[in-house]
mmCIF file with all atom_site columns, C-alpha atoms in Angstrom:
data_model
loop_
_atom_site.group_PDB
_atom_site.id
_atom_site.type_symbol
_atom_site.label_atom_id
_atom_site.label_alt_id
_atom_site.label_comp_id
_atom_site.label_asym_id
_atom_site.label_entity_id
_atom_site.label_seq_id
_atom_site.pdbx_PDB_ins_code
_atom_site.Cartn_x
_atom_site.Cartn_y
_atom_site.Cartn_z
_atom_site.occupancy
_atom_site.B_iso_or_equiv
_atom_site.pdbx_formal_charge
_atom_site.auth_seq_id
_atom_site.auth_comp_id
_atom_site.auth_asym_id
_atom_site.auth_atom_id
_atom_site.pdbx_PDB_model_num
ATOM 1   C CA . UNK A 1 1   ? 158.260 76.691  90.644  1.00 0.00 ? 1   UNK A CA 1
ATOM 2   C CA . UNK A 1 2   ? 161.324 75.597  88.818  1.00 0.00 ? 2   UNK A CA 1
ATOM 3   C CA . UNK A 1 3   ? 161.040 73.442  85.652  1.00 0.00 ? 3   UNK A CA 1
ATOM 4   C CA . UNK A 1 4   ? 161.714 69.686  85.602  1.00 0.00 ? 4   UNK A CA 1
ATOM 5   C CA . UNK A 1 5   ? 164.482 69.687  82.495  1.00 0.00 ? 5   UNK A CA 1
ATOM 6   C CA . UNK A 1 6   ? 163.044 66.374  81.279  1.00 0.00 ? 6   UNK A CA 1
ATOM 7   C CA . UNK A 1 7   ? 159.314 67.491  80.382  1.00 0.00 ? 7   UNK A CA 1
ATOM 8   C CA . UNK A 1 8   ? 158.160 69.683  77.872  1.00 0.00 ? 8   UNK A CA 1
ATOM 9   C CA . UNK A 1 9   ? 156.551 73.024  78.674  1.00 0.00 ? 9   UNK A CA 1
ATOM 10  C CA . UNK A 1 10  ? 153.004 74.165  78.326  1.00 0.00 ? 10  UNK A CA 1
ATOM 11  C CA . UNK A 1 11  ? 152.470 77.781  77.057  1.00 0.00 ? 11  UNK A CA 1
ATOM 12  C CA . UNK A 1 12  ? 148.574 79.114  77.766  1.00 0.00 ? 12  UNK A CA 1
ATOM 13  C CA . UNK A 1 13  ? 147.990 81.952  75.844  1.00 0.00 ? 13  UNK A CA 1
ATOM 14  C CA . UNK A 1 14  ? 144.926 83.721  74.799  1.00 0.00 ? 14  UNK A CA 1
ATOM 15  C CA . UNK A 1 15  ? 144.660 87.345  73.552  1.00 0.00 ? 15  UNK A CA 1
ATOM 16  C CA . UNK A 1 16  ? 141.505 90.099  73.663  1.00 0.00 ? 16  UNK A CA 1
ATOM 17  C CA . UNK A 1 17  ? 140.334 92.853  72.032  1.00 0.00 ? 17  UNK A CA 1
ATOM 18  C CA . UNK A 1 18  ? 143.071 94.918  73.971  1.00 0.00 ? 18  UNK A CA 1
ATOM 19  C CA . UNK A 1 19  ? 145.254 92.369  76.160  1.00 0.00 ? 19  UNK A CA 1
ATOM 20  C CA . UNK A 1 20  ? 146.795 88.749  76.408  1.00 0.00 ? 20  UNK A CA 1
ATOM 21  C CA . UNK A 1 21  ? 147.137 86.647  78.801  1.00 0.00 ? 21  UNK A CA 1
ATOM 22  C CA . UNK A 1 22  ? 149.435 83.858  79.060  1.00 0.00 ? 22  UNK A CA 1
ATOM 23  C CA . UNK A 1 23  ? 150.277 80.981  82.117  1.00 0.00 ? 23  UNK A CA 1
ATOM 24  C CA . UNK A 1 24  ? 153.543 78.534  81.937  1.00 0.00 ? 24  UNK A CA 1
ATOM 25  C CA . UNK A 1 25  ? 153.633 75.323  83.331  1.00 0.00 ? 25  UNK A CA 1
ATOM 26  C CA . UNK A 1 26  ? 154.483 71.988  83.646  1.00 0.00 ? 26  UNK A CA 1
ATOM 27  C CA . UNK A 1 27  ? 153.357 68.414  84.449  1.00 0.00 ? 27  UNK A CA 1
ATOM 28  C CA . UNK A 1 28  ? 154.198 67.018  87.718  1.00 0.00 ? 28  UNK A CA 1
ATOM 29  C CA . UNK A 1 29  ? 156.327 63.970  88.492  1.00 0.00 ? 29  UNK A CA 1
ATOM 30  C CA . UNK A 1 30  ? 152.746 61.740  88.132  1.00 0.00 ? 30  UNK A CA 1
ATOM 31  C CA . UNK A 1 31  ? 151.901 63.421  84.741  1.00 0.00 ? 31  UNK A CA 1
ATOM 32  C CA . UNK A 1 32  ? 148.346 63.822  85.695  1.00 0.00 ? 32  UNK A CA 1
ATOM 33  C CA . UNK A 1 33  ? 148.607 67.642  87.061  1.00 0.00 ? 33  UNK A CA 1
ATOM 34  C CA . UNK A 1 34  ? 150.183 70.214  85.822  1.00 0.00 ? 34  UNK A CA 1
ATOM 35  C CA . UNK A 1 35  ? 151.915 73.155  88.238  1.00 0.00 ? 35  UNK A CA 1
ATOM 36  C CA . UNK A 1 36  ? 152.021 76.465  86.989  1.00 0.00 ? 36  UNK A CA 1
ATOM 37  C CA . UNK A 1 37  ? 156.116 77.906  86.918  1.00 0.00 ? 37  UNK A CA 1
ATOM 38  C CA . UNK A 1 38  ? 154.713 81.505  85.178  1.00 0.00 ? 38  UNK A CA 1
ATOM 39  C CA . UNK A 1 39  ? 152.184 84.175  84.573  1.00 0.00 ? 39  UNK A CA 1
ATOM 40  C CA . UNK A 1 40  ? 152.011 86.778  82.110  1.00 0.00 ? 40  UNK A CA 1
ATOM 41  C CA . UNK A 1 41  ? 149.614 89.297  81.033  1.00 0.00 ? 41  UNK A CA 1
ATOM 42  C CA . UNK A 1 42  ? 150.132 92.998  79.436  1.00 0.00 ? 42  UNK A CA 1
ATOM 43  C CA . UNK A 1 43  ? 147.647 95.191  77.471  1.00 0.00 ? 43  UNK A CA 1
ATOM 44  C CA . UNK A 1 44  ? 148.278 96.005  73.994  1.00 0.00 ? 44  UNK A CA 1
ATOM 45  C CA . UNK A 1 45  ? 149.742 99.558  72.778  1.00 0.00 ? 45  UNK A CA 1
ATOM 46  C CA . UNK A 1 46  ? 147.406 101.225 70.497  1.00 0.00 ? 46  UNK A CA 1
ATOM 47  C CA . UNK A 1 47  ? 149.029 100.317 67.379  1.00 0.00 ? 47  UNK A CA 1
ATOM 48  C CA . UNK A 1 48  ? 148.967 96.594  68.943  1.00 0.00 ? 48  UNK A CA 1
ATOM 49  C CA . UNK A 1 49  ? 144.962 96.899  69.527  1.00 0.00 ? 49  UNK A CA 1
ATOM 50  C CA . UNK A 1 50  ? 144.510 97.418  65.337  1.00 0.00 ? 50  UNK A CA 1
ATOM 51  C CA . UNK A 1 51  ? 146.313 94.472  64.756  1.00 0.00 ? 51  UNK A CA 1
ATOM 52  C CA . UNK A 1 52  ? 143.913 91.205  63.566  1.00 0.00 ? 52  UNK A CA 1
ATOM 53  C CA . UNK A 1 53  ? 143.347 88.132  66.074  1.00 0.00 ? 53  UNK A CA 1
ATOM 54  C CA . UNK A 1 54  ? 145.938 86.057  64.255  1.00 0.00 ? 54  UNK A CA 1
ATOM 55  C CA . UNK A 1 55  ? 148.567 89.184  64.628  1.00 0.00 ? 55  UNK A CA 1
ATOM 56  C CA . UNK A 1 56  ? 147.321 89.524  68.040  1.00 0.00 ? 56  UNK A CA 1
ATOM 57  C CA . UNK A 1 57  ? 148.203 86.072  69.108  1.00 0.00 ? 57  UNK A CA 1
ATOM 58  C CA . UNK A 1 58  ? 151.782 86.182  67.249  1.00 0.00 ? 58  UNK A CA 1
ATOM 59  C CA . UNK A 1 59  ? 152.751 89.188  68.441  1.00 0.00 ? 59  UNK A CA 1
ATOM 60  C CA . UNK A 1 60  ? 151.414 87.892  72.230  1.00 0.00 ? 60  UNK A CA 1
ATOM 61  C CA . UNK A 1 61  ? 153.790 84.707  71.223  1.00 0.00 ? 61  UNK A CA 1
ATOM 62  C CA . UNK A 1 62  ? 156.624 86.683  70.409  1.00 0.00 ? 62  UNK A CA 1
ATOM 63  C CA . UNK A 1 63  ? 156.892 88.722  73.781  1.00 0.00 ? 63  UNK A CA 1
ATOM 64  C CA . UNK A 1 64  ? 156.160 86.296  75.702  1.00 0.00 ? 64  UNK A CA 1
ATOM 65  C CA . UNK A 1 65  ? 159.050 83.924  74.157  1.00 0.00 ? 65  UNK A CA 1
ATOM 66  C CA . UNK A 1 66  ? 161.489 87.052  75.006  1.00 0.00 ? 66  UNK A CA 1
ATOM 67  C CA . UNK A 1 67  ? 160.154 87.103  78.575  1.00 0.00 ? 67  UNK A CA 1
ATOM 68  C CA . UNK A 1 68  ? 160.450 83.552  78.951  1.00 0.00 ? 68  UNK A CA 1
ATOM 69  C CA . UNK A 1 69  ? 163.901 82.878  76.643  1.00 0.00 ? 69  UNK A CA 1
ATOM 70  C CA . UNK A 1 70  ? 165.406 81.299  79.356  1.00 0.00 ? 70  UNK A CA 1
ATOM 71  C CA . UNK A 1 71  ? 162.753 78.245  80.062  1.00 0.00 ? 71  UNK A CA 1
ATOM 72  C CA . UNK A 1 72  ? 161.698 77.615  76.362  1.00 0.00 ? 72  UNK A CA 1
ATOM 73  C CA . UNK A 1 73  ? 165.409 77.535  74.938  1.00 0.00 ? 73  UNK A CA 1
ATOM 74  C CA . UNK A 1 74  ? 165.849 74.429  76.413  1.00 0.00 ? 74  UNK A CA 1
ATOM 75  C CA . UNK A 1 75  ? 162.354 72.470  76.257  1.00 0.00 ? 75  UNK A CA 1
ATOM 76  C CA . UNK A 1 76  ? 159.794 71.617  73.522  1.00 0.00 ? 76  UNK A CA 1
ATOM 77  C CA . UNK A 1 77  ? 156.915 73.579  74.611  1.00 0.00 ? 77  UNK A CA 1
ATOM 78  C CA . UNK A 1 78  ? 153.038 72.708  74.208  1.00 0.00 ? 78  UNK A CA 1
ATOM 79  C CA . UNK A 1 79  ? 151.462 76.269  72.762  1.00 0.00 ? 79  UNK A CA 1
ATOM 80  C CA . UNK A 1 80  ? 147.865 75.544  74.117  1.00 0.00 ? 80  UNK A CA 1
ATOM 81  C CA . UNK A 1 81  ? 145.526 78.526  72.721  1.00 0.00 ? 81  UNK A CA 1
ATOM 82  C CA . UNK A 1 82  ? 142.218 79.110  70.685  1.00 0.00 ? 82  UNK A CA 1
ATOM 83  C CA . UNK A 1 83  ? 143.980 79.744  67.322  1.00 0.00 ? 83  UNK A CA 1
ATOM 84  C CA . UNK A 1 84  ? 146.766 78.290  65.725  1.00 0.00 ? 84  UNK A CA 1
ATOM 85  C CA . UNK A 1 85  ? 149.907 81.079  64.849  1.00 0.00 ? 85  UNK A CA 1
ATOM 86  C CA . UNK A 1 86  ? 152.354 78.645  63.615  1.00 0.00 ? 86  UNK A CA 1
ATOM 87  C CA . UNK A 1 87  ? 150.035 76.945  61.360  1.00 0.00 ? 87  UNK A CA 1
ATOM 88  C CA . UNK A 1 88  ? 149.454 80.006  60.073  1.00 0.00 ? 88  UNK A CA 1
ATOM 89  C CA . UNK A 1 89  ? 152.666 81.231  59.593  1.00 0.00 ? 89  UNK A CA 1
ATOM 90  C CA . UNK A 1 90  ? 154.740 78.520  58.306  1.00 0.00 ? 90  UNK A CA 1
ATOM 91  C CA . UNK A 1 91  ? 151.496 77.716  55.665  1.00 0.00 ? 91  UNK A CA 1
ATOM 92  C CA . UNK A 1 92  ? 151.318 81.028  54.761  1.00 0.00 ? 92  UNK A CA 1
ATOM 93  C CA . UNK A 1 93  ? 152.638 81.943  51.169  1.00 0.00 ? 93  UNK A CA 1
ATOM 94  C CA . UNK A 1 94  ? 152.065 86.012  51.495  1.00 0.00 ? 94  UNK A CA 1
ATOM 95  C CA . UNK A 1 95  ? 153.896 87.455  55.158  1.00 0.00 ? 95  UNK A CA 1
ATOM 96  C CA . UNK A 1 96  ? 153.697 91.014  55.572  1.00 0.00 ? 96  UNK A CA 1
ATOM 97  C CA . UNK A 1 97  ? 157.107 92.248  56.913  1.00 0.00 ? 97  UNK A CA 1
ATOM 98  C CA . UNK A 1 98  ? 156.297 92.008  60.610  1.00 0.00 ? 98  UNK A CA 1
ATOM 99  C CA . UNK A 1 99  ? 155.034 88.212  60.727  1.00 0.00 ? 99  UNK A CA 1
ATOM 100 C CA . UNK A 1 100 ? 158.122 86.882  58.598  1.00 0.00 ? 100 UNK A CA 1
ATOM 101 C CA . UNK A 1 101 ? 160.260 88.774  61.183  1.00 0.00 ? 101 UNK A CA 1
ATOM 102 C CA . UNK A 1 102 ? 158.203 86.560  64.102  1.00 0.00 ? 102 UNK A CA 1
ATOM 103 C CA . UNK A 1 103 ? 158.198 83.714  61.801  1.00 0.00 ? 103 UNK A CA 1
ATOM 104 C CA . UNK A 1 104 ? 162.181 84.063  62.297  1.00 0.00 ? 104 UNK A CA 1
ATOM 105 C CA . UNK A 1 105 ? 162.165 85.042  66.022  1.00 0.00 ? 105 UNK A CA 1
ATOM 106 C CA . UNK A 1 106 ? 159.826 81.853  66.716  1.00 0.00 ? 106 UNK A CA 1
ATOM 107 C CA . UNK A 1 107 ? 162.085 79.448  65.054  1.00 0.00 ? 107 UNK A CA 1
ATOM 108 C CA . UNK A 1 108 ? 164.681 79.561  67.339  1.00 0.00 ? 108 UNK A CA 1
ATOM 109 C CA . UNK A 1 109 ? 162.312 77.957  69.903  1.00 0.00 ? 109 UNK A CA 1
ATOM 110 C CA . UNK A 1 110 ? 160.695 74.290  70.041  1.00 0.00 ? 110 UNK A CA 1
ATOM 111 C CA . UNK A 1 111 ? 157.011 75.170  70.113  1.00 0.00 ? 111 UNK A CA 1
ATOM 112 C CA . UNK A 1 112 ? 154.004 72.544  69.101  1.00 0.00 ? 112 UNK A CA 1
ATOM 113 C CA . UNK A 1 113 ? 150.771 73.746  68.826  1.00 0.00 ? 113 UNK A CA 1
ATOM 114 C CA . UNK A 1 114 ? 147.509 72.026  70.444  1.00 0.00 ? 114 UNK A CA 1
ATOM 115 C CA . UNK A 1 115 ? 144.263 72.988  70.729  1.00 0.00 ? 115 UNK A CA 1
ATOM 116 C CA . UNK A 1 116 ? 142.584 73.746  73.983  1.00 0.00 ? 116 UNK A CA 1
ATOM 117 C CA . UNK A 1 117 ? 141.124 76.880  76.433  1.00 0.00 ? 117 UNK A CA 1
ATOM 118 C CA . UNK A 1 118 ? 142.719 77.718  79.460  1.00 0.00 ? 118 UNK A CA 1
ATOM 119 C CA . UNK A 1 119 ? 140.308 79.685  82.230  1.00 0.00 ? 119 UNK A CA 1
ATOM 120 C CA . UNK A 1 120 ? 143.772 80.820  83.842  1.00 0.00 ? 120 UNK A CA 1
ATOM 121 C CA . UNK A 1 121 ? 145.338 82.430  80.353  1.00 0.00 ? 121 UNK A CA 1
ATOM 122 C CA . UNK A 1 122 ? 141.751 84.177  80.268  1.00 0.00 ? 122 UNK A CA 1
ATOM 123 C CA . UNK A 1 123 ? 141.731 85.939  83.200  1.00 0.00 ? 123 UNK A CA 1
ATOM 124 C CA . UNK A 1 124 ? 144.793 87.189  82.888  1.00 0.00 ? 124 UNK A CA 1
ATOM 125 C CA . UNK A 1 125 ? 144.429 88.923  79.753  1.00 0.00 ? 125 UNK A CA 1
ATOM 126 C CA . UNK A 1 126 ? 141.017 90.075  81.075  1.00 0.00 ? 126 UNK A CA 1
ATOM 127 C CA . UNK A 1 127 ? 142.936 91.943  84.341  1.00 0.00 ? 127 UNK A CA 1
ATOM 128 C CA . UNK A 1 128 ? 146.423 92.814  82.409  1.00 0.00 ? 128 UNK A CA 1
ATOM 129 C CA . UNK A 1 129 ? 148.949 95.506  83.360  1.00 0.00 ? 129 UNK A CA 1
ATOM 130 C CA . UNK A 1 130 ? 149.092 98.182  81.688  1.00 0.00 ? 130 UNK A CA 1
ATOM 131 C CA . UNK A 1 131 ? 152.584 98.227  81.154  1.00 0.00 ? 131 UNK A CA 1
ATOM 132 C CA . UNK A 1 132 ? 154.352 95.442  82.204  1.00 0.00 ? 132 UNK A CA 1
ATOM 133 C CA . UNK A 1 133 ? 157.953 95.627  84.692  1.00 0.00 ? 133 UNK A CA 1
ATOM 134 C CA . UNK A 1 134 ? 160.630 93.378  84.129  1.00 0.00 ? 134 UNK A CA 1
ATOM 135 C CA . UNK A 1 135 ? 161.873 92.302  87.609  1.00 0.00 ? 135 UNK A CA 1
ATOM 136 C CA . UNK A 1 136 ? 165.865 93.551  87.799  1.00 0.00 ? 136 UNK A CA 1
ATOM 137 C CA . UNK A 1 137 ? 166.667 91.020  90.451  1.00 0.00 ? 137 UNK A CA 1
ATOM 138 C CA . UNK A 1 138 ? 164.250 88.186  89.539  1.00 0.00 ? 138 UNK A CA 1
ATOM 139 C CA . UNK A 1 139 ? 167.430 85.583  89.992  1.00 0.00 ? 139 UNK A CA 1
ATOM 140 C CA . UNK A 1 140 ? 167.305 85.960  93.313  1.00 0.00 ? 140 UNK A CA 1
ATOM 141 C CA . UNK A 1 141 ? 164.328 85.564  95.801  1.00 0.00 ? 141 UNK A CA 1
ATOM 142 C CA . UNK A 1 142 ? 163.664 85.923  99.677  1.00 0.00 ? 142 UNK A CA 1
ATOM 143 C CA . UNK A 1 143 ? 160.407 84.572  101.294 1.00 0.00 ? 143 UNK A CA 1
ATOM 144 C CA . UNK A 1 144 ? 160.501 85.260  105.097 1.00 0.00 ? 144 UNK A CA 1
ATOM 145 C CA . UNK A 1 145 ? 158.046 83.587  106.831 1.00 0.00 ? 145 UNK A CA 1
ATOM 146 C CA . UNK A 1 146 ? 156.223 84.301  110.509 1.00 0.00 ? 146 UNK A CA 1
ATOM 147 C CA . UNK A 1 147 ? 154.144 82.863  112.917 1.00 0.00 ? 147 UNK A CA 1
ATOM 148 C CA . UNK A 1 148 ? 151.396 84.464  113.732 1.00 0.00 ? 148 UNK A CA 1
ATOM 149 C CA . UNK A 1 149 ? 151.484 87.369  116.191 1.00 0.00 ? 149 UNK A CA 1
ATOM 150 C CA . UNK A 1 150 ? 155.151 87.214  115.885 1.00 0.00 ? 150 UNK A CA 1
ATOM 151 C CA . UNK A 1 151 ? 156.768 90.441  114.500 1.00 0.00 ? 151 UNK A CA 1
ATOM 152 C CA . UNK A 1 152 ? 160.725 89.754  112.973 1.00 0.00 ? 152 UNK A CA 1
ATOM 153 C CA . UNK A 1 153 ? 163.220 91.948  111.737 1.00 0.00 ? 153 UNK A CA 1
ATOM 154 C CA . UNK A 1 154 ? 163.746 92.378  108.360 1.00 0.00 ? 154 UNK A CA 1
ATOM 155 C CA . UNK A 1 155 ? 167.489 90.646  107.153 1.00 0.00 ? 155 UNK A CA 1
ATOM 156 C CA . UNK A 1 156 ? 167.924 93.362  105.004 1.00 0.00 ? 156 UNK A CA 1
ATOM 157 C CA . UNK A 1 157 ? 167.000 96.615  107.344 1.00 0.00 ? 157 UNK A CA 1
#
């Protein structure tokens, strides 16, 4: 689904032991539903596994912001998880090297935290990739459609 450019975002993200999970959406024109425009989900490298919950969750914010540049440049977007990363970051007084690097990567971007679960972000990270593909041509998109019984040709063959 394409984003509405007059309504903020909402981020889902939640992280395990060894994977994250995160869902993007947006509310509809009524406001009372909101319609997913994302999903995400990728297993941590080994290094990644070590790192605390609160790491965990930044770093999980940080790669999905780099997957997802192009929608949360240009909205204020709702971060909806369990713990609260920017809290933690901009309150912090003693940053290792690696979170003041993400403290500077996640400024760029309009993000306000809330509170909340999200069932969706969970099973994500529960089922994640384990590596995750970036999609060369994901610009451009065909969805043929048939009736059933009915065999077409391919466009493209």
């Amino acid at each position: 689904m394409p984003s509405s450019p007059d309504k903020p975002l909402i981020l889902y993200c939640t992280i395990f032991g060894n994977s994250m999970g995160c869902v993007l959406g947006q509310h509809d024109e009524s406001g009372r539903k909101e319609r997913a425009i994302y999903y995400l989900s990728k297993k941590f490298t080994e290094c990644e596994k070590r790192y605390s919950p609160i790491e965990k969750l930044c770093c999980a914010l940080i790669w999905t912001t780099r997957r997802l540049k192009q929608y949360m440049l240009y909205h204020t977007t709702w971060l909806i998880s369990k713990l609260d990363p920017l809290k933690y970051m901009m309150e912090s007084t003693a940053l290792n090297g690696k979170m003041t690097r993400w403290q500077i990567l996640l400024s760029e971007f309009d993000i306000v935290y809330a509170v909340k679960g999200s069932a969706i972000a969970d099973f994500l990270a529960s089922r994640a990739l384990e590596d995750y593909f970036d999609f060369p041509n994901e610009d451009r998109m065909y969805v043929a459609t048939t009736k059933e019984g009915a065999q077409e040709e391919h466009p493209r063959n």
